[in-house]
Amino acid sequence: MCGIIGVTGGSEVVDILLDGLARLEYRGYDSAGVAMQVDGKLWRARAATGTRSLDDLRKVVESAPAAPIGGIGHTRWATHGHPTERNAHPHLDCTGGVAVVHNGIVENCRELTAALERSGHVMTSDTDTEVIAHLVEEELAGGAGLAAAVRSALGRLRGSFALGVVSAAEPGTIVAARRVSPLVVAIADGPGGEALLASDIPAILGRTRTFWTLDDDQVVVLQPGALSVTDLHGAPVEPAVLHVDWDLEAAEKGGHDDFMSKEMGEQPRAVQDTLRGRALPDGTLSLDELRIDAAALRQVDKVFIVACGSSFHAGLVAKYAIERWLRLPAEIDIASEFRYRDPVLDRRTLVVGVSQSGETVDTLQAMRHAAAEGARVLVISNVVDSSMARDADGVLYTRAGPEIGVAATKTHLAQIAALEILALYLSQVHGSLPAAEIAAVLQSLQAVPGLVAETLQRDDQVAAVAARFTEVRDFFFLGRHVGSPVAMEGALKLKEIAYVRAEAYPAGELKHGPIALIEPGTVVVAVATRNRLWEKMLSNVAEVRSRGATVVLVANDGDEDTAAMADHVLWVPPVPELLSPLVDVVPLQQFAYHLARAHGFDVDRPRNLAKTVTVE
Ligand code: F6R
């Protein structure tokens, strides 16, 4: 997720832009840039030196000509195209007279680029954002003013956006708009009366505490001391006013107490963005970005997944999906074990590495080993241009945005979504699943972000259940079928942030040993949503109940048969079986979160853990 800042008016344009970008730094970024209005022209500077980008940008901007009257700025977290200067925002049109900063994804970027190139436009980046600058250019050339040009251009975009646009032809004006991606505007307190624009409140919190929040498809014109908001047709609308009394640290967390709860709250977006432009409205999939062509994918006769931790659990879910939909053998291994056991691989094996960071050394080395053995290697990574993304033959990015909390939450859900998309795409390429079935699964997938959002809203209920277990030091987590990796992820969350022992088992395995540990008072958390093994799951629950266990069940809304077996229920909406982990894991994240908080632990920085593990 990128950051946007904009200002027009006053004498502190450079400071407001650069300080605003610095205040967005906590979100993570790989490049940064500004475009400023100076002497009737646009002046642009960009830097793509990773976390040094802002310092490097500051040096260039300090030598900027004359005093700018306004400008826009951006910190980029790459999603389309490498994190290079050429891809850093702002992007310009062919004339250099229009500059755009953008957060989000232009879904129909490929078709728009083709149409623009046919009309003679020349693209100078690999981003989806650049098409917006050229669309605005076309509208301006047709005689429209900047606001009308932006409104018309937006009518041609599919996807999500928060954007800011400036034109050399309209000094002192910024036009901004949003659909899905957040955007706020404000007038600064004090004599400057600057009109301000930001993707996140912290960027401009020092200048005012009163903001206008835009709704989807609203367009705002910023001029010194003035803001006016319209809908996409130019009809005036009254924006919502937000008064903020948080301090800067709370504002960085979006009003949440910590990044973990903020990032759990971002899960619907993370899943939606990961599906965007890949699961198409016509019920097919498009993964042109994959870098491995369909002919090569058709040769694949075995899939092997390698990953660690939460990424491994996402991979476990994918194993079920691949075997069911693709009807090919799917193996999975903990990355640190994989290469030392001499796996059998050849050119027809597709090895899929799954990694939020794309840097975890165990997974990186496992993928390198697979490549050396002749397998085709693909990575699911959240970080564009990560080591794994550079090494692999193919890459499919999750689009969860930077994750700051050490415990994986939104990236875990995005990984499951990306892996399911990959499994469906392979099924489409192999013809292993009828088109109608693929379309039906995609339709169900599209509903998942809403269901995740609904589940998140039940946080108080989960907190109340967690409050009953603050003194418990040992938990069992059980699941069957895709509920098993969900149980493993629930147990991992509890271990890593609440520091309590939590053992996860496929429930059928219980009777082969672990059941000896069940005694009155043992707490068993089980995923008992309605998958194909639900009845067997309830039999396993009955076994632990009869030995005196206290039972917490994740159950589908209204399922009283399941609730009757539980001491406490974590309710979730029903979801088709193979997609259910995307929803069923959410209350288990919340459960761990509330237990950790009850003990006063720092959920964002659990002890002994690093966000990226670069040692074996
Ligand atoms: C758990 C967690 C870790 C990571 C693991 C792999 O919450 O964050 O288990 O999932 O270290 O990291 P990546 O996905 O970056 O390879």
XYZ file of C-alpha atoms and ligand atoms in Angstrom:
632
model
C 0.000 0.000 0.000
C 1.375 3.331 -0.995
C 1.091 6.775 0.577
C -0.214 9.976 -0.993
C 0.272 13.585 0.044
C -0.737 16.811 -1.692
C -0.788 20.524 -0.880
C -1.692 23.757 -2.592
C -1.242 27.246 -1.190
C 0.957 28.759 1.526
C 4.694 29.031 1.550
C 5.617 25.633 2.976
C 4.829 23.366 0.039
C 8.171 21.556 0.066
C 8.117 20.999 3.836
C 4.528 19.794 3.844
C 5.209 17.335 1.034
C 8.439 15.940 2.462
C 7.300 15.865 6.096
C 4.053 14.234 4.992
C 5.949 11.535 3.126
C 8.201 10.995 6.133
C 5.125 10.509 8.288
C 3.953 7.797 5.909
C 7.272 5.990 6.255
C 5.946 3.655 8.974
C 3.851 1.928 6.305
C 6.940 0.735 4.472
C 7.916 1.826 0.959
C 10.488 1.151 -1.698
C 10.552 4.444 -3.617
C 9.256 8.011 -3.322
C 8.636 11.051 -5.467
C 7.045 14.494 -5.790
C 5.718 16.678 -8.605
C 5.500 20.392 -7.869
C 3.950 23.321 -9.668
C 6.702 25.844 -10.372
C 6.541 28.786 -12.805
C 3.647 27.352 -14.797
C 5.391 24.010 -15.251
C 5.602 20.715 -13.393
C 8.867 19.794 -11.723
C 9.278 16.153 -10.777
C 11.814 14.307 -8.630
C 11.903 10.618 -7.713
C 14.166 8.236 -5.820
C 14.115 4.449 -5.663
C 16.780 3.579 -3.139
C 14.578 1.535 -0.803
C 14.364 2.928 2.703
C 16.887 5.653 1.756
C 14.535 6.980 -0.930
C 13.108 9.771 1.209
C 16.532 11.057 2.238
C 17.690 10.955 -1.353
C 14.515 12.661 -2.536
C 14.964 15.399 0.062
C 18.450 16.158 -1.272
C 17.151 16.573 -4.826
C 14.123 18.620 -3.783
C 16.241 21.023 -1.753
C 17.819 22.093 -5.033
C 14.412 22.567 -6.691
C 13.935 25.744 -8.761
C 12.047 28.695 -7.179
C 9.196 28.306 -4.721
C 6.480 25.850 -5.746
C 2.845 26.856 -5.261
C 1.573 23.320 -4.872
C 2.410 19.704 -5.428
C 1.735 16.031 -4.902
C 3.958 13.328 -3.417
C 3.969 9.559 -3.045
C 5.683 6.698 -1.268
C 5.403 3.543 -3.323
C 5.144 -0.080 -2.241
C 5.517 -1.829 -5.563
C 2.648 -3.907 -6.904
C 2.922 -3.441 -10.701
C 6.488 -3.242 -11.957
C 9.787 -3.293 -10.126
C 10.665 -0.802 -7.377
C 12.771 1.378 -9.682
C 12.892 5.111 -10.309
C 11.147 4.614 -13.636
C 8.183 3.095 -11.793
C 8.162 5.529 -8.867
C 5.293 8.036 -8.735
C 4.342 10.693 -9.795
C 3.782 9.532 -13.372
C 3.563 11.995 -16.241
C 1.635 12.083 -19.500
C 3.371 12.463 -22.885
C 3.562 16.264 -22.581
C 4.973 16.321 -19.056
C 2.115 18.658 -18.196
C 0.051 16.176 -16.134
C 1.307 14.317 -13.052
C -0.512 11.573 -11.149
C 0.015 9.805 -7.839
C -2.113 6.729 -7.248
C -2.796 4.037 -4.661
C -4.703 0.959 -5.706
C -4.898 -1.152 -8.825
C -6.168 -0.320 -12.310
C -7.714 -3.652 -13.292
C -8.184 -2.864 -16.965
C -4.684 -1.448 -17.277
C -3.675 -3.793 -20.097
C -6.583 -2.906 -22.362
C -6.249 0.817 -21.600
C -2.514 0.730 -22.321
C -3.144 -0.993 -25.654
C -5.779 1.592 -26.622
C -3.574 4.505 -25.561
C -0.577 3.143 -27.454
C -2.720 2.735 -30.561
C -3.509 6.462 -30.313
C 0.193 7.275 -30.123
C 0.845 7.563 -26.382
C 4.240 6.372 -25.202
C 4.451 4.621 -21.830
C 7.587 5.198 -19.832
C 6.938 2.910 -16.861
C 5.683 -0.582 -16.086
C 2.978 0.672 -13.745
C -0.782 0.620 -14.042
C -0.849 4.208 -12.749
C 0.675 5.768 -15.830
C -2.429 5.098 -17.931
C -4.313 7.572 -15.736
C -1.945 10.408 -16.701
C -2.438 9.631 -20.396
C -6.211 9.346 -20.059
C -6.281 12.781 -18.408
C -4.012 14.106 -21.164
C -6.512 12.946 -23.811
C -9.395 14.651 -22.020
C -7.442 17.898 -21.597
C -6.526 17.834 -25.287
C -10.262 17.610 -26.014
C -10.759 20.917 -24.205
C -11.863 19.743 -20.735
C -10.702 21.473 -17.555
C -8.658 19.370 -15.112
C -11.580 18.362 -12.855
C -13.758 17.338 -15.809
C -10.801 15.531 -17.384
C -10.191 13.517 -14.213
C -13.890 12.674 -13.883
C -14.025 11.415 -17.484
C -10.800 9.454 -17.092
C -12.175 7.795 -13.955
C -15.190 6.634 -15.916
C -12.814 4.501 -17.991
C -11.023 2.894 -15.036
C -11.919 -0.406 -13.394
C -10.387 -1.206 -10.048
C -9.478 0.718 -6.964
C -7.841 4.059 -6.635
C -7.016 7.010 -4.492
C -5.325 9.558 -6.668
C -4.059 13.088 -6.886
C -3.557 14.870 -10.214
C -1.910 18.193 -11.055
C -1.654 19.934 -14.409
C 0.728 22.645 -15.583
C -2.273 24.294 -17.212
C -4.028 24.889 -13.862
C -1.453 26.167 -11.375
C -2.606 25.952 -7.763
C -5.213 23.248 -8.419
C -5.069 19.597 -7.382
C -7.834 17.201 -8.361
C -8.182 14.066 -6.265
C -10.583 11.142 -6.230
C -11.159 7.793 -4.624
C -12.772 4.422 -5.153
C -12.075 1.795 -2.478
C -8.639 3.183 -1.488
C -8.871 5.766 1.323
C -8.312 9.501 0.899
C -8.817 12.514 3.161
C -8.660 16.249 2.461
C -8.446 19.231 4.796
C -7.710 22.915 5.104
C -4.704 23.573 7.328
C -5.287 25.576 10.496
C -3.331 28.818 10.693
C -2.549 31.657 8.328
C -1.322 29.533 5.384
C -4.778 28.054 4.795
C -3.227 25.334 2.646
C -5.550 22.796 1.064
C -4.212 19.349 1.940
C -4.650 15.870 0.552
C -3.491 12.552 2.042
C -4.093 8.833 1.867
C -3.582 8.591 5.623
C -4.370 11.033 8.378
C -0.859 10.909 9.970
C 0.599 12.558 6.857
C -1.184 15.838 7.639
C -2.209 15.457 11.278
C 0.232 18.138 12.411
C -1.587 20.732 10.242
C -5.180 20.225 11.390
C -7.445 17.846 13.276
C -10.499 18.265 11.047
C -10.709 16.242 7.841
C -13.160 15.561 5.077
C -13.329 11.880 4.209
C -14.290 11.057 0.641
C -16.672 8.282 -0.375
C -16.280 6.051 -3.388
C -16.402 7.838 -6.731
C -16.175 11.295 -5.244
C -13.869 13.859 -6.800
C -12.433 16.814 -4.905
C -10.887 19.989 -6.251
C -8.292 21.542 -3.933
C -7.332 25.185 -4.273
C -5.628 27.414 -1.698
C -8.099 27.745 1.174
C -10.880 25.890 -0.681
C -12.170 22.357 -1.223
C -15.123 21.335 -3.351
C -16.413 17.797 -3.715
C -18.564 16.360 -6.496
C -19.694 12.955 -7.679
C -18.387 11.452 -10.905
C -20.912 13.495 -12.900
C -19.851 16.795 -11.371
C -22.860 17.185 -9.051
C -21.845 18.771 -5.719
C -21.881 16.482 -2.675
C -21.504 17.142 1.013
C -18.514 15.185 2.335
C -18.374 13.555 5.774
C -16.397 15.506 8.381
C -14.058 13.696 10.760
C -12.580 15.304 13.838
C -9.572 13.443 15.178
C -8.278 13.672 18.719
C -5.736 10.836 18.452
C -2.044 11.472 18.745
C 0.310 10.702 15.873
C 1.173 7.188 17.047
C -2.501 6.242 17.320
C -3.137 7.824 13.938
C -0.428 5.668 12.328
C -2.345 2.715 13.621
C -5.538 4.136 12.150
C -7.006 4.614 15.609
C -6.257 0.976 16.572
C -4.234 0.102 19.651
C -1.662 -1.788 17.605
C -0.715 -2.749 14.083
C -1.936 -6.311 14.513
C -5.557 -5.266 15.029
C -5.255 -2.702 12.234
C -3.885 -5.352 9.907
C -6.531 -7.903 10.884
C -9.044 -5.199 9.983
C -7.392 -4.821 6.587
C -7.947 -8.477 5.692
C -11.033 -7.948 3.533
C -9.035 -5.446 1.455
C -6.008 -7.714 1.280
C -8.116 -10.546 -0.140
C -10.074 -8.270 -2.464
C -6.926 -6.655 -3.852
C -5.294 -10.033 -4.355
C -8.278 -11.178 -6.435
C -8.581 -7.923 -8.347
C -7.964 -8.175 -12.084
C -7.193 -11.889 -11.774
C -10.629 -13.315 -11.049
C -12.479 -11.775 -13.972
C -16.177 -10.856 -14.064
C -16.727 -13.375 -16.899
C -15.848 -16.251 -14.571
C -12.361 -16.913 -15.932
C -8.896 -16.170 -14.598
C -6.162 -14.047 -16.058
C -2.624 -14.412 -14.719
C -0.576 -12.953 -17.568
C 1.810 -11.562 -14.972
C 2.937 -15.075 -13.990
C 5.991 -15.125 -16.324
C 5.484 -18.879 -16.970
C 3.407 -19.378 -20.096
C 0.386 -21.636 -20.362
C 2.218 -24.141 -22.587
C 4.834 -24.673 -19.877
C 2.180 -24.919 -17.181
C 0.371 -27.567 -19.195
C 3.492 -29.760 -18.889
C 3.268 -29.724 -15.092
C 2.436 -33.133 -13.620
C 3.168 -32.481 -9.921
C 3.022 -29.451 -7.647
C 5.291 -29.082 -4.645
C 4.755 -26.306 -2.110
C 7.539 -25.100 0.186
C 7.112 -22.521 2.954
C 7.559 -21.785 6.658
C 5.242 -20.855 9.515
C 1.976 -19.184 8.561
C 2.959 -19.355 4.902
C 3.274 -23.137 5.292
C -0.260 -23.251 6.693
C -1.532 -21.298 3.686
C 0.273 -23.861 1.517
C -1.464 -26.717 3.338
C -4.829 -25.242 2.401
C -3.656 -25.013 -1.213
C -2.734 -28.704 -1.269
C -6.405 -29.583 -0.793
C -7.474 -27.113 -3.485
C -4.866 -28.244 -6.023
C -5.660 -31.910 -5.585
C -9.399 -31.334 -5.797
C -9.449 -28.907 -8.710
C -6.322 -29.751 -10.679
C -6.341 -33.507 -10.002
C -2.538 -33.578 -9.849
C -0.443 -34.743 -6.910
C 0.383 -31.841 -4.609
C 3.085 -32.272 -2.004
C 4.019 -29.767 0.657
C 7.052 -29.487 2.827
C 8.439 -27.226 5.516
C 11.094 -25.344 3.557
C 13.889 -26.040 6.036
C 13.368 -29.805 5.577
C 12.755 -29.879 1.847
C 16.182 -29.706 0.327
C 17.838 -31.958 2.881
C 15.613 -34.911 2.106
C 16.459 -35.137 -1.578
C 12.983 -34.608 -3.031
C 12.233 -36.117 -6.428
C 11.869 -33.247 -8.880
C 12.091 -32.754 -12.613
C 11.130 -30.229 -15.298
C 7.481 -31.212 -14.976
C 7.379 -30.411 -11.276
C 6.099 -26.971 -10.345
C 7.603 -25.879 -7.038
C 5.658 -23.067 -5.396
C 7.418 -21.109 -2.675
C 5.086 -19.170 -0.385
C 6.541 -16.250 1.542
C 5.235 -12.934 2.787
C 8.696 -11.373 2.792
C 10.134 -13.266 -0.149
C 13.396 -13.299 1.834
C 13.027 -16.181 4.319
C 16.272 -18.019 3.800
C 14.830 -21.526 4.293
C 12.258 -20.974 1.557
C 14.717 -19.155 -0.690
C 17.209 -22.019 -0.457
C 14.498 -24.611 -0.973
C 13.456 -22.836 -4.162
C 17.062 -22.572 -5.341
C 17.522 -26.279 -4.714
C 14.371 -27.021 -6.716
C 15.591 -24.850 -9.591
C 18.968 -26.591 -9.553
C 17.182 -29.935 -9.779
C 15.420 -28.723 -12.911
C 11.958 -27.923 -11.504
C 10.023 -24.858 -12.566
C 9.835 -22.493 -9.633
C 7.124 -20.000 -8.808
C 6.763 -17.801 -5.746
C 3.811 -16.235 -3.980
C 5.329 -13.126 -2.365
C 3.958 -9.977 -0.788
C 7.107 -7.980 -1.498
C 7.687 -7.007 -5.092
C 11.191 -7.761 -6.332
C 12.032 -9.775 -3.223
C 14.943 -12.198 -3.589
C 12.520 -15.045 -4.245
C 10.609 -13.000 -6.821
C 13.855 -12.225 -8.637
C 15.083 -15.821 -8.531
C 11.905 -17.635 -9.498
C 10.716 -18.470 -13.002
C 7.318 -17.054 -12.100
C 5.757 -14.855 -9.468
C 2.276 -14.145 -8.205
C 2.137 -11.243 -5.787
C -0.222 -11.052 -2.865
C -1.449 -7.498 -2.476
C -1.843 -7.181 1.260
C 0.291 -4.055 1.543
C 3.106 -3.812 4.076
C 2.550 -5.852 7.228
C 4.152 -4.274 10.253
C 2.947 -6.599 13.032
C 5.342 -9.536 13.308
C 2.549 -12.104 13.392
C 1.241 -12.733 9.895
C -2.472 -11.984 9.579
C -3.525 -10.143 6.431
C -0.666 -11.640 4.423
C -1.775 -15.121 5.496
C -5.274 -14.553 4.121
C -3.877 -12.975 0.962
C -1.614 -16.020 0.482
C -4.537 -18.418 0.725
C -6.459 -16.282 -1.798
C -3.470 -16.146 -4.186
C -2.846 -19.887 -3.909
C -6.500 -20.640 -4.621
C -6.371 -18.326 -7.623
C -3.259 -20.170 -8.784
C -4.925 -23.570 -8.270
C -7.943 -22.447 -10.288
C -5.766 -20.952 -12.999
C -3.804 -24.209 -13.337
C -7.137 -26.031 -13.515
C -8.279 -23.656 -16.274
C -5.032 -24.207 -18.208
C -5.184 -27.995 -17.758
C -8.934 -28.141 -18.400
C -9.293 -30.211 -15.236
C -12.326 -28.335 -13.968
C -15.329 -27.343 -16.096
C -15.501 -23.616 -16.837
C -18.847 -23.377 -15.025
C -17.315 -24.795 -11.858
C -14.394 -22.370 -12.033
C -16.867 -19.525 -12.471
C -18.871 -20.738 -9.474
C -15.783 -20.901 -7.235
C -14.719 -17.439 -8.368
C -18.151 -16.098 -7.525
C -17.848 -17.559 -4.037
C -14.328 -16.148 -3.708
C -15.589 -12.673 -4.567
C -17.966 -12.900 -1.606
C -15.174 -13.795 0.827
C -13.948 -10.237 1.613
C -17.473 -9.327 2.768
C -17.679 -12.454 4.902
C -14.282 -11.765 6.452
C -15.491 -8.238 7.269
C -18.637 -9.677 8.860
C -16.541 -12.080 10.943
C -14.220 -9.302 12.092
C -17.193 -7.401 13.443
C -17.759 -10.163 15.996
C -14.543 -9.271 17.764
C -16.325 -8.523 21.061
C -17.788 -12.027 21.154
C -14.353 -13.554 20.624
C -12.866 -11.256 23.276
C -15.505 -12.425 25.746
C -14.612 -16.074 25.097
C -10.870 -15.369 25.314
C -11.413 -13.627 28.655
C -12.455 -17.005 30.115
C -9.062 -18.538 29.378
C -6.511 -16.055 30.590
C -5.152 -18.485 33.212
C -4.858 -21.472 30.878
C -1.306 -22.462 29.849
C -2.049 -25.371 27.489
C -4.392 -25.571 24.550
C -5.185 -28.225 21.977
C -6.290 -27.154 18.526
C -8.097 -29.644 16.314
C -9.348 -29.600 12.756
C -10.005 -31.968 9.888
C -9.549 -31.524 6.160
C -8.969 -27.788 5.478
C -9.891 -27.159 9.112
C -6.607 -28.797 10.050
C -4.309 -26.037 8.713
C -6.710 -23.520 10.247
C -6.211 -25.206 13.625
C -2.431 -25.152 13.082
C -2.508 -21.448 12.299
C -4.707 -20.744 15.352
C -2.227 -22.610 17.553
C 0.759 -20.818 16.020
C -0.833 -17.418 16.651
C -1.457 -18.327 20.274
C 2.121 -19.549 20.785
C 3.829 -16.629 19.167
C 1.925 -13.712 20.660
C 0.320 -15.060 23.861
C 3.258 -17.325 24.785
C 1.108 -20.298 25.745
C 1.581 -23.868 24.593
C -0.834 -24.800 21.888
C -0.645 -28.136 20.110
C -2.474 -28.587 16.834
C -3.532 -31.976 15.476
C -5.634 -33.276 12.658
C -8.506 -34.432 14.878
C -8.400 -38.011 13.567
C -4.850 -38.333 14.884
C -5.934 -37.640 18.442
C -6.685 -41.247 19.287
C -3.180 -42.270 18.215
C -1.602 -40.741 21.267
C -2.418 -37.138 22.197
C -5.785 -38.047 23.678
C -3.841 -39.388 26.679
C -3.257 -35.749 27.622
C -6.946 -34.820 27.711
C -8.229 -34.535 31.264
C -10.884 -32.465 33.032
C -10.208 -28.803 32.322
C -7.995 -29.282 29.250
C -9.021 -26.649 26.726
C -9.675 -27.871 23.194
C -10.324 -25.400 20.400
C -11.707 -27.118 17.320
C -12.675 -25.986 13.835
C -16.097 -27.562 13.427
C -17.498 -25.722 10.437
C -19.441 -27.761 7.928
C -16.800 -29.368 5.764
C -17.102 -32.942 4.450
C -15.684 -34.335 7.694
C -17.938 -32.360 10.008
C -19.657 -35.441 11.456
C -16.345 -37.141 12.115
C -15.104 -33.900 13.661
C -18.023 -33.868 16.063
C -17.244 -37.471 17.038
C -13.709 -36.344 17.920
C -15.165 -33.458 19.907
C -17.394 -35.936 21.749
C -14.284 -37.956 22.628
C -12.575 -35.018 24.301
C -15.772 -33.823 25.963
C -16.346 -37.191 27.520
C -12.868 -36.893 29.062
C -13.785 -33.575 30.651
C -12.225 -31.126 28.155
C -13.562 -27.593 27.941
C -14.497 -27.164 24.296
C -14.404 -24.028 22.144
C -15.774 -24.591 18.638
C -15.565 -22.508 15.493
C -19.035 -23.140 14.078
C -21.181 -21.901 11.243
C -23.912 -19.380 12.032
C -27.083 -21.049 13.248
C -25.518 -24.514 13.536
C -27.092 -25.507 16.839
C -26.018 -29.157 16.483
C -22.407 -28.024 16.677
C -23.083 -25.455 19.379
C -24.644 -28.178 21.519
C -21.214 -29.851 21.694
C -19.401 -26.685 22.812
C -18.829 -24.775 26.006
C -18.126 -21.679 23.922
C -18.748 -20.959 20.242
C -16.857 -18.703 17.843
C -19.440 -18.112 15.129
C -18.515 -17.628 11.487
C -20.643 -17.348 8.347
C -20.749 -20.477 6.173
C -18.335 -20.532 3.225
C -17.801 -23.260 0.597
C -15.447 -25.859 2.007
C -12.189 -25.095 0.167
C -12.554 -21.359 0.777
C -13.593 -21.710 4.407
C -10.072 -21.244 5.891
C -10.202 -17.625 4.723
C -13.003 -16.995 7.186
C -12.568 -19.714 9.829
C -9.077 -18.581 10.799
C -10.197 -15.042 11.636
C -11.727 -15.750 15.087
C -8.627 -17.771 15.977
C -6.426 -14.766 15.179
C -8.720 -12.641 17.338
C -8.687 -15.248 20.127
C -4.869 -15.191 20.276
C -4.861 -11.413 20.048
C -7.194 -10.982 23.019
C -5.360 -13.525 25.163
C -2.053 -11.776 24.430
C -3.557 -8.386 25.249
C -5.056 -9.730 28.470
C -1.511 -10.611 29.546
C -0.272 -7.188 28.532
C 2.043 -8.523 25.812
C 3.220 -6.452 22.869
C 1.290 -8.138 20.044
C 3.211 -6.277 17.338
C 6.663 -7.298 18.540
C 6.496 -10.718 20.186
C 9.629 -11.819 21.980
C 12.351 -13.785 20.161
C 10.743 -13.267 16.750
C 11.767 -11.313 13.667
C 9.486 -10.278 10.840
C 11.907 -11.622 8.277
C 13.981 -14.683 9.090
C 17.212 -14.597 7.123
C 19.133 -17.266 9.036
C 18.766 -21.032 8.683
C 3.772 -16.294 11.928
C 4.774 -15.759 11.040
C 5.881 -16.652 10.593
C 6.105 -16.497 9.099
C 7.338 -17.308 8.671
C 7.559 -17.237 7.167
O 2.832 -15.333 12.275
O 4.733 -14.620 10.662
O 5.605 -17.977 10.915
O 4.956 -16.934 8.438
O 8.479 -16.830 9.322
O 7.794 -15.948 6.755
P 7.623 -15.535 5.246
O 6.199 -15.706 4.891
O 8.084 -14.106 5.168
O 8.498 -16.457 4.442
